[in-house]
Coordinates of C-alpha atoms in Angstrom, one line a residue:
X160 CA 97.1 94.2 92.8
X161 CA 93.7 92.9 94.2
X162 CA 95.2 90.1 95.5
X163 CA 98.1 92.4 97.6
X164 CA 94.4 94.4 98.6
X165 CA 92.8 91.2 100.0
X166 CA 95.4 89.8 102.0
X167 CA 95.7 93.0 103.7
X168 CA 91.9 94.7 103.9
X169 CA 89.5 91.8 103.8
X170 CA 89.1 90.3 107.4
X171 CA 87.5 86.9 106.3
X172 CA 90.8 85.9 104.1
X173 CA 92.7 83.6 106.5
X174 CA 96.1 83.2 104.0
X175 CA 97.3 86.6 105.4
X176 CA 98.0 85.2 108.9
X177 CA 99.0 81.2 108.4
X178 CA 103.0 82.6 108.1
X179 CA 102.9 84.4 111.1
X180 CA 102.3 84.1 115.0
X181 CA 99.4 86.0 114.7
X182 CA 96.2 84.6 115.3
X183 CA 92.6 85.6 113.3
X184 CA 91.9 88.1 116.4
X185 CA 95.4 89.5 116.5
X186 CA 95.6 89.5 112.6
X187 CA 91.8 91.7 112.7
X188 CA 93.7 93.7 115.4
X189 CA 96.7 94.6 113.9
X190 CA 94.9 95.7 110.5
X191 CA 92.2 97.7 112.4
X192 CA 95.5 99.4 114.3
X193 CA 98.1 99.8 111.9
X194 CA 96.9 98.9 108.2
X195 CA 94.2 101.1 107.8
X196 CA 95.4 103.9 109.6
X197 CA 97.9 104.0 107.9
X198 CA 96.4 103.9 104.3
X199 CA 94.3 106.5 105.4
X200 CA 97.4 109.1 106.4
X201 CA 98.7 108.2 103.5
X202 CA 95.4 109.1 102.2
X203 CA 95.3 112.3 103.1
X204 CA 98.7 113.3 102.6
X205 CA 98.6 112.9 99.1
X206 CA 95.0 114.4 98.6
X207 CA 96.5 117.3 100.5
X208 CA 99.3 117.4 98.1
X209 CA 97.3 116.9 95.2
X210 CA 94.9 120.1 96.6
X211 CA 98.2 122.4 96.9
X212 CA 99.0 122.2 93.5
X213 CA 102.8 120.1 95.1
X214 CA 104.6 117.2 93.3
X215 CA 106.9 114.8 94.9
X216 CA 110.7 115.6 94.1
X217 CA 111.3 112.2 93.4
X218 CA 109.5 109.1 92.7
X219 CA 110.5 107.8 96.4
X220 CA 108.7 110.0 98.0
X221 CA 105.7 108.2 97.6
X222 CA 107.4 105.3 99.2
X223 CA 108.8 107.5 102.1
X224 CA 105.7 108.6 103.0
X225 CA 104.0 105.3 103.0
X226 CA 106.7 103.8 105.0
X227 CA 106.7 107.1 107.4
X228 CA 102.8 106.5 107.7
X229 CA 103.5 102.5 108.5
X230 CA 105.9 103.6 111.4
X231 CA 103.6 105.7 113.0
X232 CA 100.7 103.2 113.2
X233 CA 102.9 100.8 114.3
X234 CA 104.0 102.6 117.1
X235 CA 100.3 104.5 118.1
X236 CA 99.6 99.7 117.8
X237 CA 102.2 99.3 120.2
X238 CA 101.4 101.7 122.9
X239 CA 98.1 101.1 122.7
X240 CA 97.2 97.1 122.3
X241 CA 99.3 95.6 119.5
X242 CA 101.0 92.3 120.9
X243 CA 105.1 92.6 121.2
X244 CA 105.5 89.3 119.1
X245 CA 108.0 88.4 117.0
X246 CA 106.2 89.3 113.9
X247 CA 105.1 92.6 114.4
X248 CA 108.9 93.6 115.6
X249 CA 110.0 92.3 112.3
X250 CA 107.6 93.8 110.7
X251 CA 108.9 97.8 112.2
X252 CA 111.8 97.3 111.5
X253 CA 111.3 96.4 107.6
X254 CA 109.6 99.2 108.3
X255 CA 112.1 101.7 109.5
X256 CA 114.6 100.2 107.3
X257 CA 112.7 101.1 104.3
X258 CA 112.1 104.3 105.5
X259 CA 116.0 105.3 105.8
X260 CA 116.5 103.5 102.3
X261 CA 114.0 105.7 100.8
X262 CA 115.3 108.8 102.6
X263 CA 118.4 108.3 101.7
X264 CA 117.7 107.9 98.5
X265 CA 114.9 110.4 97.5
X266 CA 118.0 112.8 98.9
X267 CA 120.2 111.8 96.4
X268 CA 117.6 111.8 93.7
X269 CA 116.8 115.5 94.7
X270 CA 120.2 116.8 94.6
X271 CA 120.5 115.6 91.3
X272 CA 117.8 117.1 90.0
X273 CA 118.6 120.8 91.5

């Protein structure tokens, strides 16, 4: 698990760039616009869930809202400065994918519960 947290958070670590197009200044960009923002929403959405006494239906909600939160930093990064490189386009749409599989299931999960 630290590892996952280095790779992603620590700007000095330069193994989290050599597969992709992305330079060290891109790579510093792209977590400053889309990685930590979007930890942080995720953030608060579960302190706020956690405050209002709520639990998640299903254990892929967690993984829905991550994925949710991922889709909107990526596309705040794109309008703002984010490069429109190969990479990062992969990357959204891993991202929306995994967002509709996680939809789609936590649906399923919830209507067999109720």
């Amino acid at each position: 698990m630290r590892i996952i947290i280095l790779l992603f958070f620590y700007d000095q670590l330069p193994i989290s760039f050599l597969a992709s197009e992305f330079s060290q200044d891109q790579m510093e960009e792209y977590r400053a616009r889309v990685l930590l923002p979007a930890f942080f929403l995720t953030l608060n959405y579960f302190i706020y869930r956690f405050f209002a006494g709520k639990n998640p239906t299903s254990p892929l909600w967690p993984i829905y809202v991550i994925s949710v939160s991922l889709i909107i930093s990526h596309i705040i990064g794109f309008i703002t400065f984010l490069p429109l490189t190969q990479d990062s386009i992969i990357m959204f749409l891993i991202c929306c994918c995994i967002c509709f599989v996680a939809k789609t299931g936590h649906n399923n999960r919830k209507n067999e519960i109720f």
